[in-house]
C-alpha positions as YAML, in Angstrom:
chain: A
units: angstrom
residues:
- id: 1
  name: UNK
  ca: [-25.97, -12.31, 11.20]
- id: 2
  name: UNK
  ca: [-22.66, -13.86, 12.60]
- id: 3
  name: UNK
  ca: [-19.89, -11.55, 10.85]
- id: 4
  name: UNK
  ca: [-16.47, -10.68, 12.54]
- id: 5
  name: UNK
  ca: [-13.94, -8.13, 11.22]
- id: 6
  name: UNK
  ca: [-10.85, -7.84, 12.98]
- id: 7
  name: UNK
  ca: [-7.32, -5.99, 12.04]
- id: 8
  name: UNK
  ca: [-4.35, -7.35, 14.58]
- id: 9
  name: UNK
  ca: [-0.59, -8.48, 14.31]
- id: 10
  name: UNK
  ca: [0.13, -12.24, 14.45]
- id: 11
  name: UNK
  ca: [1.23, -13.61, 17.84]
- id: 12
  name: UNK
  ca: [3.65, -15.67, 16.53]
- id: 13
  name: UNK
  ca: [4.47, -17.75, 13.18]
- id: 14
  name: UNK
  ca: [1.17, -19.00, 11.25]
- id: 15
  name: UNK
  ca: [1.43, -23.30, 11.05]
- id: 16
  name: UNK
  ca: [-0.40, -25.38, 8.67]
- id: 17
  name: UNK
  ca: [-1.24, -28.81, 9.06]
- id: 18
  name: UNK
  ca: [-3.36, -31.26, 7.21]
- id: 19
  name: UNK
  ca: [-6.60, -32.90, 8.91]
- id: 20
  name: UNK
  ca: [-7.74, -36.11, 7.35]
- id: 21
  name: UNK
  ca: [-11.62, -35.57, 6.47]
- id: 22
  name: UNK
  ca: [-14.19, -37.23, 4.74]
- id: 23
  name: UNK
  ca: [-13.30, -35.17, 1.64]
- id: 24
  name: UNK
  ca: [-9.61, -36.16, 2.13]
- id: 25
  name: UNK
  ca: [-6.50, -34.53, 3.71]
- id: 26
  name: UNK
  ca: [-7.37, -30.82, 4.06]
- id: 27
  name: UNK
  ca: [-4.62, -27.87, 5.14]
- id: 28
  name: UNK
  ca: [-5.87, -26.13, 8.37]
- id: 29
  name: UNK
  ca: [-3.93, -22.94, 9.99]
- id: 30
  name: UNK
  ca: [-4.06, -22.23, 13.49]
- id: 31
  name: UNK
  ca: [-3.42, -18.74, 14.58]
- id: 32
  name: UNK
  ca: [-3.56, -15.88, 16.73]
- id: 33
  name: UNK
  ca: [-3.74, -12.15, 16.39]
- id: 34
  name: UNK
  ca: [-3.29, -8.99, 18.60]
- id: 35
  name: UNK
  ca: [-6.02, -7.02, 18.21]
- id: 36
  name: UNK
  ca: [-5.35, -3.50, 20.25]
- id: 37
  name: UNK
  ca: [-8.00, -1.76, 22.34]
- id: 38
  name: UNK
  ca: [-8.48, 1.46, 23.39]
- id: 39
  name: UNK
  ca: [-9.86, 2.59, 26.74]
- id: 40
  name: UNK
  ca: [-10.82, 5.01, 29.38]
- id: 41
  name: UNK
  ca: [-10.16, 3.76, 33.07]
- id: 42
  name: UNK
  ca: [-11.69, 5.93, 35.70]
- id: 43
  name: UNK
  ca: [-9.18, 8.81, 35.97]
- id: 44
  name: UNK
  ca: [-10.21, 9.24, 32.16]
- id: 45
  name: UNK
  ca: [-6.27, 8.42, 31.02]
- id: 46
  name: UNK
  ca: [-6.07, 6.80, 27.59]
- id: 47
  name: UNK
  ca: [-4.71, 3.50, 27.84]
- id: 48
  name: UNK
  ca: [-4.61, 0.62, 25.16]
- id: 49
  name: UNK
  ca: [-4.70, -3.27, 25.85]
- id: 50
  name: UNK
  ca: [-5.13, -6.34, 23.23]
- id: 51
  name: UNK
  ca: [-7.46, -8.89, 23.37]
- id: 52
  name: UNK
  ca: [-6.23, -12.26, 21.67]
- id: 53
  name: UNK
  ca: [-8.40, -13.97, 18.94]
- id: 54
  name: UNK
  ca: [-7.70, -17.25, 18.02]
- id: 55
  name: UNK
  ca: [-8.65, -17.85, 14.03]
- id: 56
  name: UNK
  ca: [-8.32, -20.65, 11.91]
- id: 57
  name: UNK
  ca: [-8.39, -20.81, 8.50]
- id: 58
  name: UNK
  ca: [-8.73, -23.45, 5.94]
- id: 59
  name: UNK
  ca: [-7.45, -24.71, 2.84]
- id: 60
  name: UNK
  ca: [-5.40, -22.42, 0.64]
- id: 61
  name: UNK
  ca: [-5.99, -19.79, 2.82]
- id: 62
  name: UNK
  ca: [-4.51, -21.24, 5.48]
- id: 63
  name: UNK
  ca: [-1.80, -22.55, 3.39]
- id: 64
  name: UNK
  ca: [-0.57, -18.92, 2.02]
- id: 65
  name: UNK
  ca: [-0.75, -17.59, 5.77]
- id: 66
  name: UNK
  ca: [1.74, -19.83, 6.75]
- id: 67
  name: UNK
  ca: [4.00, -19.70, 3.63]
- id: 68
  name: UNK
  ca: [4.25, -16.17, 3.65]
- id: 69
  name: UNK
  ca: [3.12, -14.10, 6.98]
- id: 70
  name: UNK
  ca: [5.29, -14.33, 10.02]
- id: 71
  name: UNK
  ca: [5.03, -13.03, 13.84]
- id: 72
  name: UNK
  ca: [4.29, -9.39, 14.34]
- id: 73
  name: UNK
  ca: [2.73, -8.84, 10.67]
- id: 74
  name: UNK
  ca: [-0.46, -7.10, 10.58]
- id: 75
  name: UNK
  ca: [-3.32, -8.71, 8.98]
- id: 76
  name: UNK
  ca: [-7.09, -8.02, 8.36]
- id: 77
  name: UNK
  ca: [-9.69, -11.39, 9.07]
- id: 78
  name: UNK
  ca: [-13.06, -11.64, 7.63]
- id: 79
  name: UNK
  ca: [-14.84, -14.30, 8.94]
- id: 80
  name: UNK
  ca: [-17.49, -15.95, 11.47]
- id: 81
  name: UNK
  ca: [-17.00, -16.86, 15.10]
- id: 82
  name: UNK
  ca: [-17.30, -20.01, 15.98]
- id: 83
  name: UNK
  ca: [-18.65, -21.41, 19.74]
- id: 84
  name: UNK
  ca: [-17.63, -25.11, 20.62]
- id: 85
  name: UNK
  ca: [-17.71, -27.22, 23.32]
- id: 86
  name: UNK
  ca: [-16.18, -30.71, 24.60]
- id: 87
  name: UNK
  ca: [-16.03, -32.46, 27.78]
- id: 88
  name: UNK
  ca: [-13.31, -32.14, 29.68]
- id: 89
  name: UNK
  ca: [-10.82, -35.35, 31.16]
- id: 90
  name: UNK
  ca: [-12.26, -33.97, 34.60]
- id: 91
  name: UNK
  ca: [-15.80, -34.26, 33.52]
- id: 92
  name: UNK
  ca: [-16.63, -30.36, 33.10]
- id: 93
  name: UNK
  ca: [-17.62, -29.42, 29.57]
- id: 94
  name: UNK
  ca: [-15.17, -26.57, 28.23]
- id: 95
  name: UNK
  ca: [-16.11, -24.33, 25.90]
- id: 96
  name: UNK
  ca: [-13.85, -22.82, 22.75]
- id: 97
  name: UNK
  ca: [-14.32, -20.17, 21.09]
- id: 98
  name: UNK
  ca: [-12.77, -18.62, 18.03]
- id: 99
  name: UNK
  ca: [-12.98, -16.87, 14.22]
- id: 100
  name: UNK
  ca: [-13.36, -18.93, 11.36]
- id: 101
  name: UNK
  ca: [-11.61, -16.83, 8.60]
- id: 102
  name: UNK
  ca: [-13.59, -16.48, 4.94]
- id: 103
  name: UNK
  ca: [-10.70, -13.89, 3.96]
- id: 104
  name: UNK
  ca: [-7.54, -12.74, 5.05]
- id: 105
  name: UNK
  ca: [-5.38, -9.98, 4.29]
- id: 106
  name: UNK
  ca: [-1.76, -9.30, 4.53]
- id: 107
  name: UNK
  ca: [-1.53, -5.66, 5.77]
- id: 108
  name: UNK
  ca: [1.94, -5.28, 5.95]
- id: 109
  name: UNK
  ca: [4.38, -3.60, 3.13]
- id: 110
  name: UNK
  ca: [7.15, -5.49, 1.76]
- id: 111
  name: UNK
  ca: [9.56, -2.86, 2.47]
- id: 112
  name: UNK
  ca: [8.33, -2.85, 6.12]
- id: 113
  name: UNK
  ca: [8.38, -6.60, 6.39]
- id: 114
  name: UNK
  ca: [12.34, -6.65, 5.10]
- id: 115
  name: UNK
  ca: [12.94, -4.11, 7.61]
- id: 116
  name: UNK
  ca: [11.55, -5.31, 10.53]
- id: 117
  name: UNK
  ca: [13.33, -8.80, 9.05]
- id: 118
  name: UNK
  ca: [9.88, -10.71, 9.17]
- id: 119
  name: UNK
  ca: [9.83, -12.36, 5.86]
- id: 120
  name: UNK
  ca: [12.28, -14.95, 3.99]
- id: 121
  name: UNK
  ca: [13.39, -14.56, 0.66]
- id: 122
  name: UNK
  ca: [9.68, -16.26, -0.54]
- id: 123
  name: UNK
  ca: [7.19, -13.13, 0.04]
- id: 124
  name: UNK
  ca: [3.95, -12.42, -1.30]
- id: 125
  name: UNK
  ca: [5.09, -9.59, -3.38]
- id: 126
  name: UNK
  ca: [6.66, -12.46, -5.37]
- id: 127
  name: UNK
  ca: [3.89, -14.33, -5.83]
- id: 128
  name: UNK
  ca: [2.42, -15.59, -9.21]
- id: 129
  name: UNK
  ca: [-1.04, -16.74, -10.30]
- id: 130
  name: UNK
  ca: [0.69, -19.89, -11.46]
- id: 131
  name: UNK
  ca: [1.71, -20.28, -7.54]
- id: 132
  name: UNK
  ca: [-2.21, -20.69, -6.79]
- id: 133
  name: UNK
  ca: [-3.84, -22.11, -10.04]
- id: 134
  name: UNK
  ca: [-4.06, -25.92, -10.41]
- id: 135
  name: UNK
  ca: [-0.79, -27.51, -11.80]
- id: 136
  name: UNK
  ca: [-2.17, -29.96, -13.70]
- id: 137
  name: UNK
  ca: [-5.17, -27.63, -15.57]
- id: 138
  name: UNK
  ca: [-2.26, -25.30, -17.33]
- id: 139
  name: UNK
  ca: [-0.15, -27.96, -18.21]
- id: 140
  name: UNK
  ca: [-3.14, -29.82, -19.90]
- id: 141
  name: UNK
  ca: [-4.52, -27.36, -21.63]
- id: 142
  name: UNK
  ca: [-1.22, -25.45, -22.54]
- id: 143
  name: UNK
  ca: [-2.38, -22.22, -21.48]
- id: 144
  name: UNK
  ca: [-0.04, -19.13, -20.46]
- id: 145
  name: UNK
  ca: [-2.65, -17.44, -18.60]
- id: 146
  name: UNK
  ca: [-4.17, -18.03, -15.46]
- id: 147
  name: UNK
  ca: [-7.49, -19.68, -15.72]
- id: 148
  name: UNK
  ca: [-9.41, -18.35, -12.80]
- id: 149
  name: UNK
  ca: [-12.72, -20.55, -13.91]
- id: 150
  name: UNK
  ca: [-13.91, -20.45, -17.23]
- id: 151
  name: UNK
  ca: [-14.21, -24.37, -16.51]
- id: 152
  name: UNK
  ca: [-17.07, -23.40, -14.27]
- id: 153
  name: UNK
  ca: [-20.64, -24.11, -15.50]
- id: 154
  name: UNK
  ca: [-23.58, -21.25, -14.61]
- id: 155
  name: UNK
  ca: [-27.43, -22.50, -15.80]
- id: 156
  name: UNK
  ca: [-28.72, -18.72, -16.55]
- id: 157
  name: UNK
  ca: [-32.06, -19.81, -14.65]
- id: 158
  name: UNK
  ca: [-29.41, -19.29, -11.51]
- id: 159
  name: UNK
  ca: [-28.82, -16.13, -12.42]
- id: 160
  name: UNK
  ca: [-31.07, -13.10, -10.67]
- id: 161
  name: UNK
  ca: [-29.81, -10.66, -13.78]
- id: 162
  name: UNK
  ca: [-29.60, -12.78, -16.60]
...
C-alpha cells in the first residue's frame, strides 16, 4: 500500500499553472511543506528539525491551494509518493521524489490567518459551493442549489449493497 499522511506549514506561496495534456490544459500546483520532527541526539536533549516534502497537486485541488493558502499556513496532505527519474544534461540519471496529493486540508483558522496577515481579502471561509460547481450546469438548469452529482449514472449491478 503506497499511502502518505503528512501535517506541515507551506514553505512559501502555493502556484498553479496549467500543463497541456492529452485531455487538454490541466491546473497543476507545485508546493512544499515543513513537516517538523522530533528527536533524541545522544545526550538524550529534545530537539526538533523539519524535513521538506515536495507535493503536487492537481486540478481543482491545486487550483484552491493557490487561491486561498499562503506561506506559513498549516495544512494536512493525503496522498501517494511518487519516485521518478530522468537523465541528467551530464549523463547521470537523477532521481525525484515527491507526494502526489488525493486531499488537502487547510488547517489554519481564519482568525489566525488575519492575524498572522497570511490571507487577502478572498479566504476560504468565504467560499461558496457556487465557487466550485460548474458554471454552466446551474445556469442551464436554473437551479439555486448546488448540484454535487445527481447527473451521475450508477448501474445497481456496481453496487456491493444494492
Amino acid at each position: 500500500m503506497n499511502k502518505v499522511c503528512l501535517v506541515g506549514r507551506l514553505v512559501k506561496d502555493p502556484t498553479c499553472e496549467y500543463v497541456n495534456t492529452i485531455n487538454g490544459n490541466v491546473a497543476r500546483a507545485r508546493f512544499t511543506i515543513a513537516v517538523d520532527r522530533s528527536f533524541l541526539s545522544s545526550n538524550q536533549d529534545g530537539r526538533n528539525t523539519a524535513d521538506f516534502i515536495n507535493i503536487v497537486a492537481w486540478r481543482k485541488q491545486a487550483e484552491n491551494i493557490a487561491k486561498f493558502q499562503k506561506k506559513g499556513n498549516q495544512v494536512a496532505v493525503d496522498g501517494r509518493l511518487q519516485v521518478d527519474s530522468y537523465t541528467g544534461k551530464d549523463g547521470n540519471t537523477v532521481w525525484s521524489t515527491y507526494v502526489v496529493a488525493d486531499s488537502i486540508q487547510f488547517l489554519d483558522r481564519k482568525s489566525d490567518s488575519v492575524a498572522n496577515n497570511n490571507f487577502d481579502s478572498n479566504n476560504y471561509d468565504n467560499v461558496t459551493p457556487s465557487d466550485f460547481s460548474n458554471e454552466s450546469s446551474s445556469s442551464e438548469q436554473g437551479a439555486s442549489v448546488w448540484d454535487a452529482g445527481s447527473n451521475i449514472e450508477i448501474d445497481p449491478d456496481e453496487l456491493p449493497f444494492y
